[in-house]
């Protein structure tokens, strides 16, 4: 309807509403059918089956499903052709899939319950409307387009409406627009291109009346309100994969291609080695062996360990005041290289505070008393305190800030207010830009006035020099985005009391107060830590350019070539120009939900990992579209929390930095156990292929191969996923979105150690240098391979070329797990003969196996030393 660009009489006429009579019952029903109900459908909970299907789409789970299908197919083929089957392998892979999904569902379910507790207070708001000439109190859901609604201080708006009467209406729209200061409303129409934050003749759903009274005609309800449009945008937003999901998917594709290639190669080699003796049995056996290799190349436990590591970090982050709604967000936050932050309530406290009081320097010391009485009496606000002295204020935020400052100074404003005998009050008006209260004190009439600096200074008896000096002091605070309120007083005769304008002439200047929404104390440190960690901060705020630039300057986030722009300056740019200029933009003032969302999506397209912080309704689309959406748990709206992946329970920007550090540590740990697991898989494939080529047949039974995968994918890998956070994590650059999760250094280590372990095992298979009888040969090879992989877990504790020796005994969990795993291997070898096809080994052979296994660490250390000398890095 664009009611803001029309005179209110036109709006009343178009909706066929009488201003004094309102709607009747028939008109209410008609308008409800025409324009809809005043309800915004919240996101419905996903059914369990959909959550399971969603988790089954995870890259590593998909690989396991393929491996499971192949394994079932191979065993069914064996079963129907009379071969020995190993369906227990299918059970093992199935368990890995189930564990992965269950862990994810349980942890995200816990976070979902915690999130629901944050929002368990459901609002049941009642509003006053005029219907059939009478004022009626109705539930917010019954409001329809065309209703004449009465609003007053303390009301929360439940629909959008055009103002038709305004008695000094002041509104807090920060949750919708991001504008931290109170907005004064009027009834004059605006131009057609006026942005939401400047439509001073409209009231919007989700805002609060903090001063004055008025009437509005409801123009939009439910999904058609600005609030509803944002909620609808959230429902239609396309969620993309996180960087971790992208990298695991890429790794899965590589593993699948390599596994399939090896299987085909092995099948061809086996066919060639048959020397023309082709029968259904020999070809079938070659085919089955090749398929088994694909299963052997898949790290079955990877998805489970990823899920378990994420789950553990969800619990750890909860202790750091961070509620994680989506498990993968634990890692995503660590890869962030750009944080798009709201200002109000995120970087700042969203509470107006007195920054300084500048008292006029006069000989008359009583002026301080006048200033004090002006702040206490010439006000409509009140403090709302609990038994512990905590709380907020009711009324105008500026006046509330003054009273809160006095309270913190131990001054009882209520006592001063009670002692002041108020005779007359002229409320603040947007036209006069001042408020005046006249009191009677010991038969003396005193005029107390406060207001805009220009207005007050013009009222006072000041020389040009004095005025210029005062204005210079005020300008210092105005340039810091402070709001300046000036004060003056005058003693008058009783005859002048009724002429307030005459009273406000030749006043005595008392001083001024600078008020601002201060930055959170921890924000400065957090911003410095972001710089150290090579994380760029972009501020997207609903505030005006001057305020936004002042805050950005105070935080020192503006570089020499950085730009501060308003949304209207960039929203019309085409995509190419927008991409060209966006890297240089550090602050966007008067940001709208759509421009925030466009910034986020464009940054992601450019290869960045983007985190968005916010607490308002206007932040929700950007939160939803970001790689990681971070909402405020205390001051955040329900909509912003619903759209986020992570919620800060203490609303502290510094908590984000802690989460980044945990995320980076988690990514390192992922790389550690991926390096370890892929080494296990490469080594097992090489041993199987080598043994086949050397004519020894398959070296491991399917059950032994499954045991190796389970035991190596289990405790050792999990402990690698729990390595302590490295001290230098926050001095590194973020991992690129396009970077492979397997770095060049990791790949060298995987190939090197995989070949080394395979060579040792094949050498034992050929020469039997450990000794033992022919019947013990298979058991020795099986045990040697397992022990070599256990020792290789130590090698995986450090990524890159740094020596592992000095870290060898720092992780007691690792030592304990290796001893436990070694004990299990002893039990399997010594007592699991029937099931695992093993025979007991003597103590001497066990000691020899352990000694050979140590070569894995020694040879790896030598390789690391060579890499350091050649400066190959990671």
mmCIF file with all atom_site columns, N, CA, C and O in Angstrom, residues 271-312:
data_model
loop_
_atom_site.group_PDB
_atom_site.id
_atom_site.type_symbol
_atom_site.label_atom_id
_atom_site.label_alt_id
_atom_site.label_comp_id
_atom_site.label_asym_id
_atom_site.label_entity_id
_atom_site.label_seq_id
_atom_site.pdbx_PDB_ins_code
_atom_site.Cartn_x
_atom_site.Cartn_y
_atom_site.Cartn_z
_atom_site.occupancy
_atom_site.B_iso_or_equiv
_atom_site.pdbx_formal_charge
_atom_site.auth_seq_id
_atom_site.auth_comp_id
_atom_site.auth_asym_id
_atom_site.auth_atom_id
_atom_site.pdbx_PDB_model_num
ATOM 1   N N  . UNK A 1 271 ? 42.976 -61.070 -13.307 1.00 0.00 ? 271 UNK A N  1
ATOM 2   C CA . UNK A 1 271 ? 42.576 -61.760 -14.535 1.00 0.00 ? 271 UNK A CA 1
ATOM 3   C C  . UNK A 1 271 ? 43.819 -62.150 -15.349 1.00 0.00 ? 271 UNK A C  1
ATOM 4   O O  . UNK A 1 271 ? 43.921 -63.260 -15.888 1.00 0.00 ? 271 UNK A O  1
ATOM 5   N N  . UNK A 1 272 ? 44.788 -61.229 -15.436 1.00 0.00 ? 272 UNK A N  1
ATOM 6   C CA . UNK A 1 272 ? 46.015 -61.501 -16.183 1.00 0.00 ? 272 UNK A CA 1
ATOM 7   C C  . UNK A 1 272 ? 46.825 -62.623 -15.552 1.00 0.00 ? 272 UNK A C  1
ATOM 8   O O  . UNK A 1 272 ? 47.462 -63.434 -16.248 1.00 0.00 ? 272 UNK A O  1
ATOM 9   N N  . UNK A 1 273 ? 46.788 -62.692 -14.185 1.00 0.00 ? 273 UNK A N  1
ATOM 10  C CA . UNK A 1 273 ? 47.561 -63.725 -13.477 1.00 0.00 ? 273 UNK A CA 1
ATOM 11  C C  . UNK A 1 273 ? 46.908 -65.108 -13.575 1.00 0.00 ? 273 UNK A C  1
ATOM 12  O O  . UNK A 1 273 ? 47.512 -66.107 -13.165 1.00 0.00 ? 273 UNK A O  1
ATOM 13  N N  . UNK A 1 274 ? 45.681 -65.158 -14.100 1.00 0.00 ? 274 UNK A N  1
ATOM 14  C CA . UNK A 1 274 ? 45.015 -66.467 -14.241 1.00 0.00 ? 274 UNK A CA 1
ATOM 15  C C  . UNK A 1 274 ? 45.604 -67.287 -15.388 1.00 0.00 ? 274 UNK A C  1
ATOM 16  O O  . UNK A 1 274 ? 45.350 -68.497 -15.485 1.00 0.00 ? 274 UNK A O  1
ATOM 17  N N  . UNK A 1 275 ? 46.383 -66.616 -16.234 1.00 0.00 ? 275 UNK A N  1
ATOM 18  C CA . UNK A 1 275 ? 47.043 -67.309 -17.358 1.00 0.00 ? 275 UNK A CA 1
ATOM 19  C C  . UNK A 1 275 ? 46.062 -68.104 -18.224 1.00 0.00 ? 275 UNK A C  1
ATOM 20  O O  . UNK A 1 275 ? 46.298 -69.264 -18.554 1.00 0.00 ? 275 UNK A O  1
ATOM 21  N N  . UNK A 1 276 ? 44.927 -67.496 -18.513 1.00 0.00 ? 276 UNK A N  1
ATOM 22  C CA . UNK A 1 276 ? 43.973 -68.133 -19.411 1.00 0.00 ? 276 UNK A CA 1
ATOM 23  C C  . UNK A 1 276 ? 43.037 -69.115 -18.752 1.00 0.00 ? 276 UNK A C  1
ATOM 24  O O  . UNK A 1 276 ? 42.146 -69.669 -19.413 1.00 0.00 ? 276 UNK A O  1
ATOM 25  N N  . UNK A 1 277 ? 43.225 -69.372 -17.436 1.00 0.00 ? 277 UNK A N  1
ATOM 26  C CA . UNK A 1 277 ? 42.357 -70.333 -16.732 1.00 0.00 ? 277 UNK A CA 1
ATOM 27  C C  . UNK A 1 277 ? 41.086 -69.617 -16.251 1.00 0.00 ? 277 UNK A C  1
ATOM 28  O O  . UNK A 1 277 ? 40.873 -69.407 -15.068 1.00 0.00 ? 277 UNK A O  1
ATOM 29  N N  . UNK A 1 278 ? 40.271 -69.233 -17.230 1.00 0.00 ? 278 UNK A N  1
ATOM 30  C CA . UNK A 1 278 ? 39.081 -68.471 -16.901 1.00 0.00 ? 278 UNK A CA 1
ATOM 31  C C  . UNK A 1 278 ? 37.888 -69.393 -16.669 1.00 0.00 ? 278 UNK A C  1
ATOM 32  O O  . UNK A 1 278 ? 37.497 -70.150 -17.552 1.00 0.00 ? 278 UNK A O  1
ATOM 33  N N  . UNK A 1 279 ? 37.392 -69.338 -15.469 1.00 0.00 ? 279 UNK A N  1
ATOM 34  C CA . UNK A 1 279 ? 36.151 -70.044 -15.133 1.00 0.00 ? 279 UNK A CA 1
ATOM 35  C C  . UNK A 1 279 ? 35.265 -69.068 -14.366 1.00 0.00 ? 279 UNK A C  1
ATOM 36  O O  . UNK A 1 279 ? 35.705 -68.000 -13.919 1.00 0.00 ? 279 UNK A O  1
ATOM 37  N N  . UNK A 1 280 ? 33.998 -69.448 -14.232 1.00 0.00 ? 280 UNK A N  1
ATOM 38  C CA . UNK A 1 280 ? 33.068 -68.581 -13.466 1.00 0.00 ? 280 UNK A CA 1
ATOM 39  C C  . UNK A 1 280 ? 33.587 -68.384 -12.052 1.00 0.00 ? 280 UNK A C  1
ATOM 40  O O  . UNK A 1 280 ? 33.524 -67.282 -11.492 1.00 0.00 ? 280 UNK A O  1
ATOM 41  N N  . UNK A 1 281 ? 34.148 -69.480 -11.458 1.00 0.00 ? 281 UNK A N  1
ATOM 42  C CA . UNK A 1 281 ? 34.625 -69.406 -10.077 1.00 0.00 ? 281 UNK A CA 1
ATOM 43  C C  . UNK A 1 281 ? 35.806 -68.441 -9.951  1.00 0.00 ? 281 UNK A C  1
ATOM 44  O O  . UNK A 1 281 ? 35.842 -67.598 -9.048  1.00 0.00 ? 281 UNK A O  1
ATOM 45  N N  . UNK A 1 282 ? 36.826 -68.578 -10.855 1.00 0.00 ? 282 UNK A N  1
ATOM 46  C CA . UNK A 1 282 ? 38.038 -67.739 -10.737 1.00 0.00 ? 282 UNK A CA 1
ATOM 47  C C  . UNK A 1 282 ? 37.725 -66.274 -11.019 1.00 0.00 ? 282 UNK A C  1
ATOM 48  O O  . UNK A 1 282 ? 38.238 -65.370 -10.331 1.00 0.00 ? 282 UNK A O  1
ATOM 49  N N  . UNK A 1 283 ? 36.899 -66.004 -12.025 1.00 0.00 ? 283 UNK A N  1
ATOM 50  C CA . UNK A 1 283 ? 36.538 -64.619 -12.343 1.00 0.00 ? 283 UNK A CA 1
ATOM 51  C C  . UNK A 1 283 ? 35.703 -64.014 -11.219 1.00 0.00 ? 283 UNK A C  1
ATOM 52  O O  . UNK A 1 283 ? 35.909 -62.856 -10.827 1.00 0.00 ? 283 UNK A O  1
ATOM 53  N N  . UNK A 1 284 ? 34.780 -64.820 -10.667 1.00 0.00 ? 284 UNK A N  1
ATOM 54  C CA . UNK A 1 284 ? 33.952 -64.337 -9.555  1.00 0.00 ? 284 UNK A CA 1
ATOM 55  C C  . UNK A 1 284 ? 34.819 -64.002 -8.351  1.00 0.00 ? 284 UNK A C  1
ATOM 56  O O  . UNK A 1 284 ? 34.617 -62.977 -7.683  1.00 0.00 ? 284 UNK A O  1
ATOM 57  N N  . UNK A 1 285 ? 35.795 -64.852 -8.047  1.00 0.00 ? 285 UNK A N  1
ATOM 58  C CA . UNK A 1 285 ? 36.679 -64.623 -6.909  1.00 0.00 ? 285 UNK A CA 1
ATOM 59  C C  . UNK A 1 285 ? 37.494 -63.350 -7.104  1.00 0.00 ? 285 UNK A C  1
ATOM 60  O O  . UNK A 1 285 ? 37.684 -62.560 -6.176  1.00 0.00 ? 285 UNK A O  1
ATOM 61  N N  . UNK A 1 286 ? 37.971 -63.134 -8.340  1.00 0.00 ? 286 UNK A N  1
ATOM 62  C CA . UNK A 1 286 ? 38.727 -61.918 -8.641  1.00 0.00 ? 286 UNK A CA 1
ATOM 63  C C  . UNK A 1 286 ? 37.852 -60.676 -8.476  1.00 0.00 ? 286 UNK A C  1
ATOM 64  O O  . UNK A 1 286 ? 38.284 -59.644 -7.932  1.00 0.00 ? 286 UNK A O  1
ATOM 65  N N  . UNK A 1 287 ? 36.615 -60.788 -8.925  1.00 0.00 ? 287 UNK A N  1
ATOM 66  C CA . UNK A 1 287 ? 35.692 -59.663 -8.815  1.00 0.00 ? 287 UNK A CA 1
ATOM 67  C C  . UNK A 1 287 ? 35.385 -59.344 -7.354  1.00 0.00 ? 287 UNK A C  1
ATOM 68  O O  . UNK A 1 287 ? 35.404 -58.173 -6.938  1.00 0.00 ? 287 UNK A O  1
ATOM 69  N N  . UNK A 1 288 ? 35.115 -60.384 -6.565  1.00 0.00 ? 288 UNK A N  1
ATOM 70  C CA . UNK A 1 288 ? 34.805 -60.197 -5.148  1.00 0.00 ? 288 UNK A CA 1
ATOM 71  C C  . UNK A 1 288 ? 35.984 -59.574 -4.421  1.00 0.00 ? 288 UNK A C  1
ATOM 72  O O  . UNK A 1 288 ? 35.838 -58.651 -3.606  1.00 0.00 ? 288 UNK A O  1
ATOM 73  N N  . UNK A 1 289 ? 37.201 -60.055 -4.712  1.00 0.00 ? 289 UNK A N  1
ATOM 74  C CA . UNK A 1 289 ? 38.404 -59.499 -4.074  1.00 0.00 ? 289 UNK A CA 1
ATOM 75  C C  . UNK A 1 289 ? 38.558 -58.014 -4.408  1.00 0.00 ? 289 UNK A C  1
ATOM 76  O O  . UNK A 1 289 ? 38.964 -57.208 -3.557  1.00 0.00 ? 289 UNK A O  1
ATOM 77  N N  . UNK A 1 290 ? 38.231 -57.639 -5.627  1.00 0.00 ? 290 UNK A N  1
ATOM 78  C CA . UNK A 1 290 ? 38.341 -56.239 -6.054  1.00 0.00 ? 290 UNK A CA 1
ATOM 79  C C  . UNK A 1 290 ? 37.345 -55.358 -5.304  1.00 0.00 ? 290 UNK A C  1
ATOM 80  O O  . UNK A 1 290 ? 37.679 -54.251 -4.878  1.00 0.00 ? 290 UNK A O  1
ATOM 81  N N  . UNK A 1 291 ? 36.115 -55.877 -5.153  1.00 0.00 ? 291 UNK A N  1
ATOM 82  C CA . UNK A 1 291 ? 35.095 -55.118 -4.433  1.00 0.00 ? 291 UNK A CA 1
ATOM 83  C C  . UNK A 1 291 ? 35.482 -54.954 -2.966  1.00 0.00 ? 291 UNK A C  1
ATOM 84  O O  . UNK A 1 291 ? 35.282 -53.892 -2.362  1.00 0.00 ? 291 UNK A O  1
ATOM 85  N N  . UNK A 1 292 ? 36.071 -55.996 -2.387  1.00 0.00 ? 292 UNK A N  1
ATOM 86  C CA . UNK A 1 292 ? 36.531 -55.930 -0.993  1.00 0.00 ? 292 UNK A CA 1
ATOM 87  C C  . UNK A 1 292 ? 37.541 -54.806 -0.826  1.00 0.00 ? 292 UNK A C  1
ATOM 88  O O  . UNK A 1 292 ? 37.592 -54.122 0.190   1.00 0.00 ? 292 UNK A O  1
ATOM 89  N N  . UNK A 1 293 ? 38.379 -54.581 -1.854  1.00 0.00 ? 293 UNK A N  1
ATOM 90  C CA . UNK A 1 293 ? 39.368 -53.509 -1.798  1.00 0.00 ? 293 UNK A CA 1
ATOM 91  C C  . UNK A 1 293 ? 38.707 -52.127 -1.724  1.00 0.00 ? 293 UNK A C  1
ATOM 92  O O  . UNK A 1 293 ? 39.216 -51.228 -1.060  1.00 0.00 ? 293 UNK A O  1
ATOM 93  N N  . UNK A 1 294 ? 37.588 -51.970 -2.436  1.00 0.00 ? 294 UNK A N  1
ATOM 94  C CA . UNK A 1 294 ? 36.863 -50.689 -2.350  1.00 0.00 ? 294 UNK A CA 1
ATOM 95  C C  . UNK A 1 294 ? 36.414 -50.449 -0.911  1.00 0.00 ? 294 UNK A C  1
ATOM 96  O O  . UNK A 1 294 ? 36.568 -49.362 -0.361  1.00 0.00 ? 294 UNK A O  1
ATOM 97  N N  . UNK A 1 295 ? 35.859 -51.488 -0.297  1.00 0.00 ? 295 UNK A N  1
ATOM 98  C CA . UNK A 1 295 ? 35.420 -51.378 1.097   1.00 0.00 ? 295 UNK A CA 1
ATOM 99  C C  . UNK A 1 295 ? 36.608 -51.089 2.003   1.00 0.00 ? 295 UNK A C  1
ATOM 100 O O  . UNK A 1 295 ? 36.528 -50.284 2.930   1.00 0.00 ? 295 UNK A O  1
ATOM 101 N N  . UNK A 1 296 ? 37.752 -51.724 1.726   1.00 0.00 ? 296 UNK A N  1
ATOM 102 C CA . UNK A 1 296 ? 38.953 -51.513 2.537   1.00 0.00 ? 296 UNK A CA 1
ATOM 103 C C  . UNK A 1 296 ? 39.474 -50.089 2.423   1.00 0.00 ? 296 UNK A C  1
ATOM 104 O O  . UNK A 1 296 ? 40.077 -49.559 3.350   1.00 0.00 ? 296 UNK A O  1
ATOM 105 N N  . UNK A 1 297 ? 39.237 -49.469 1.266   1.00 0.00 ? 297 UNK A N  1
ATOM 106 C CA . UNK A 1 297 ? 39.750 -48.103 1.047   1.00 0.00 ? 297 UNK A CA 1
ATOM 107 C C  . UNK A 1 297 ? 38.874 -47.038 1.690   1.00 0.00 ? 297 UNK A C  1
ATOM 108 O O  . UNK A 1 297 ? 39.263 -45.876 1.789   1.00 0.00 ? 297 UNK A O  1
ATOM 109 N N  . UNK A 1 298 ? 37.671 -47.425 2.119   1.00 0.00 ? 298 UNK A N  1
ATOM 110 C CA . UNK A 1 298 ? 36.748 -46.459 2.725   1.00 0.00 ? 298 UNK A CA 1
ATOM 111 C C  . UNK A 1 298 ? 37.003 -46.386 4.230   1.00 0.00 ? 298 UNK A C  1
ATOM 112 O O  . UNK A 1 298 ? 36.952 -47.407 4.917   1.00 0.00 ? 298 UNK A O  1
ATOM 113 N N  . UNK A 1 299 ? 37.267 -45.194 4.776   1.00 0.00 ? 299 UNK A N  1
ATOM 114 C CA . UNK A 1 299 ? 37.438 -45.042 6.230   1.00 0.00 ? 299 UNK A CA 1
ATOM 115 C C  . UNK A 1 299 ? 36.082 -45.070 6.932   1.00 0.00 ? 299 UNK A C  1
ATOM 116 O O  . UNK A 1 299 ? 35.455 -44.030 7.138   1.00 0.00 ? 299 UNK A O  1
ATOM 117 N N  . UNK A 1 300 ? 35.630 -46.300 7.262   1.00 0.00 ? 300 UNK A N  1
ATOM 118 C CA . UNK A 1 300 ? 34.277 -46.455 7.805   1.00 0.00 ? 300 UNK A CA 1
ATOM 119 C C  . UNK A 1 300 ? 34.020 -45.623 9.060   1.00 0.00 ? 300 UNK A C  1
ATOM 120 O O  . UNK A 1 300 ? 32.916 -45.148 9.299   1.00 0.00 ? 300 UNK A O  1
ATOM 121 N N  . UNK A 1 301 ? 35.040 -45.448 9.867   1.00 0.00 ? 301 UNK A N  1
ATOM 122 C CA . UNK A 1 301 ? 34.830 -44.762 11.146  1.00 0.00 ? 301 UNK A CA 1
ATOM 123 C C  . UNK A 1 301 ? 34.932 -43.251 11.066  1.00 0.00 ? 301 UNK A C  1
ATOM 124 O O  . UNK A 1 301 ? 34.683 -42.567 12.058  1.00 0.00 ? 301 UNK A O  1
ATOM 125 N N  . UNK A 1 302 ? 35.273 -42.716 9.880   1.00 0.00 ? 302 UNK A N  1
ATOM 126 C CA . UNK A 1 302 ? 35.509 -41.270 9.774   1.00 0.00 ? 302 UNK A CA 1
ATOM 127 C C  . UNK A 1 302 ? 34.274 -40.462 10.140  1.00 0.00 ? 302 UNK A C  1
ATOM 128 O O  . UNK A 1 302 ? 34.346 -39.514 10.922  1.00 0.00 ? 302 UNK A O  1
ATOM 129 N N  . UNK A 1 303 ? 33.135 -40.834 9.585   1.00 0.00 ? 303 UNK A N  1
ATOM 130 C CA . UNK A 1 303 ? 31.908 -40.069 9.862   1.00 0.00 ? 303 UNK A CA 1
ATOM 131 C C  . UNK A 1 303 ? 31.535 -40.145 11.340  1.00 0.00 ? 303 UNK A C  1
ATOM 132 O O  . UNK A 1 303 ? 31.077 -39.154 11.927  1.00 0.00 ? 303 UNK A O  1
ATOM 133 N N  . UNK A 1 304 ? 31.741 -41.323 11.953  1.00 0.00 ? 304 UNK A N  1
ATOM 134 C CA . UNK A 1 304 ? 31.421 -41.475 13.373  1.00 0.00 ? 304 UNK A CA 1
ATOM 135 C C  . UNK A 1 304 ? 32.320 -40.616 14.238  1.00 0.00 ? 304 UNK A C  1
ATOM 136 O O  . UNK A 1 304 ? 31.867 -39.958 15.184  1.00 0.00 ? 304 UNK A O  1
ATOM 137 N N  . UNK A 1 305 ? 33.625 -40.605 13.914  1.00 0.00 ? 305 UNK A N  1
ATOM 138 C CA . UNK A 1 305 ? 34.569 -39.807 14.697  1.00 0.00 ? 305 UNK A CA 1
ATOM 139 C C  . UNK A 1 305 ? 34.301 -38.320 14.504  1.00 0.00 ? 305 UNK A C  1
ATOM 140 O O  . UNK A 1 305 ? 34.394 -37.529 15.461  1.00 0.00 ? 305 UNK A O  1
ATOM 141 N N  . UNK A 1 306 ? 33.960 -37.903 13.277  1.00 0.00 ? 306 UNK A N  1
ATOM 142 C CA . UNK A 1 306 ? 33.606 -36.504 13.032  1.00 0.00 ? 306 UNK A CA 1
ATOM 143 C C  . UNK A 1 306 ? 32.413 -36.114 13.902  1.00 0.00 ? 306 UNK A C  1
ATOM 144 O O  . UNK A 1 306 ? 32.424 -35.087 14.584  1.00 0.00 ? 306 UNK A O  1
ATOM 145 N N  . UNK A 1 307 ? 31.388 -36.974 13.902  1.00 0.00 ? 307 UNK A N  1
ATOM 146 C CA . UNK A 1 307 ? 30.183 -36.692 14.693  1.00 0.00 ? 307 UNK A CA 1
ATOM 147 C C  . UNK A 1 307 ? 30.499 -36.661 16.186  1.00 0.00 ? 307 UNK A C  1
ATOM 148 O O  . UNK A 1 307 ? 30.035 -35.779 16.911  1.00 0.00 ? 307 UNK A O  1
ATOM 149 N N  . UNK A 1 308 ? 31.312 -37.621 16.644  1.00 0.00 ? 308 UNK A N  1
ATOM 150 C CA . UNK A 1 308 ? 31.658 -37.681 18.070  1.00 0.00 ? 308 UNK A CA 1
ATOM 151 C C  . UNK A 1 308 ? 32.478 -36.460 18.485  1.00 0.00 ? 308 UNK A C  1
ATOM 152 O O  . UNK A 1 308 ? 32.237 -35.869 19.546  1.00 0.00 ? 308 UNK A O  1
ATOM 153 N N  . UNK A 1 309 ? 33.440 -36.058 17.647  1.00 0.00 ? 309 UNK A N  1
ATOM 154 C CA . UNK A 1 309 ? 34.269 -34.890 17.947  1.00 0.00 ? 309 UNK A CA 1
ATOM 155 C C  . UNK A 1 309 ? 33.426 -33.628 17.990  1.00 0.00 ? 309 UNK A C  1
ATOM 156 O O  . UNK A 1 309 ? 33.597 -32.773 18.870  1.00 0.00 ? 309 UNK A O  1
ATOM 157 N N  . UNK A 1 310 ? 32.505 -33.493 17.026  1.00 0.00 ? 310 UNK A N  1
ATOM 158 C CA . UNK A 1 310 ? 31.615 -32.339 17.019  1.00 0.00 ? 310 UNK A CA 1
ATOM 159 C C  . UNK A 1 310 ? 30.742 -32.325 18.275  1.00 0.00 ? 310 UNK A C  1
ATOM 160 O O  . UNK A 1 310 ? 30.529 -31.276 18.886  1.00 0.00 ? 310 UNK A O  1
ATOM 161 N N  . UNK A 1 311 ? 30.245 -33.503 18.652  1.00 0.00 ? 311 UNK A N  1
ATOM 162 C CA . UNK A 1 311 ? 29.380 -33.603 19.831  1.00 0.00 ? 311 UNK A CA 1
ATOM 163 C C  . UNK A 1 311 ? 30.123 -33.179 21.095  1.00 0.00 ? 311 UNK A C  1
ATOM 164 O O  . UNK A 1 311 ? 29.592 -32.444 21.937  1.00 0.00 ? 311 UNK A O  1
ATOM 165 N N  . UNK A 1 312 ? 31.349 -33.636 21.224  1.00 0.00 ? 312 UNK A N  1
ATOM 166 C CA . UNK A 1 312 ? 32.157 -33.276 22.405  1.00 0.00 ? 312 UNK A CA 1
ATOM 167 C C  . UNK A 1 312 ? 32.410 -31.774 22.438  1.00 0.00 ? 312 UNK A C  1
ATOM 168 O O  . UNK A 1 312 ? 32.364 -31.135 23.492  1.00 0.00 ? 312 UNK A O  1
#
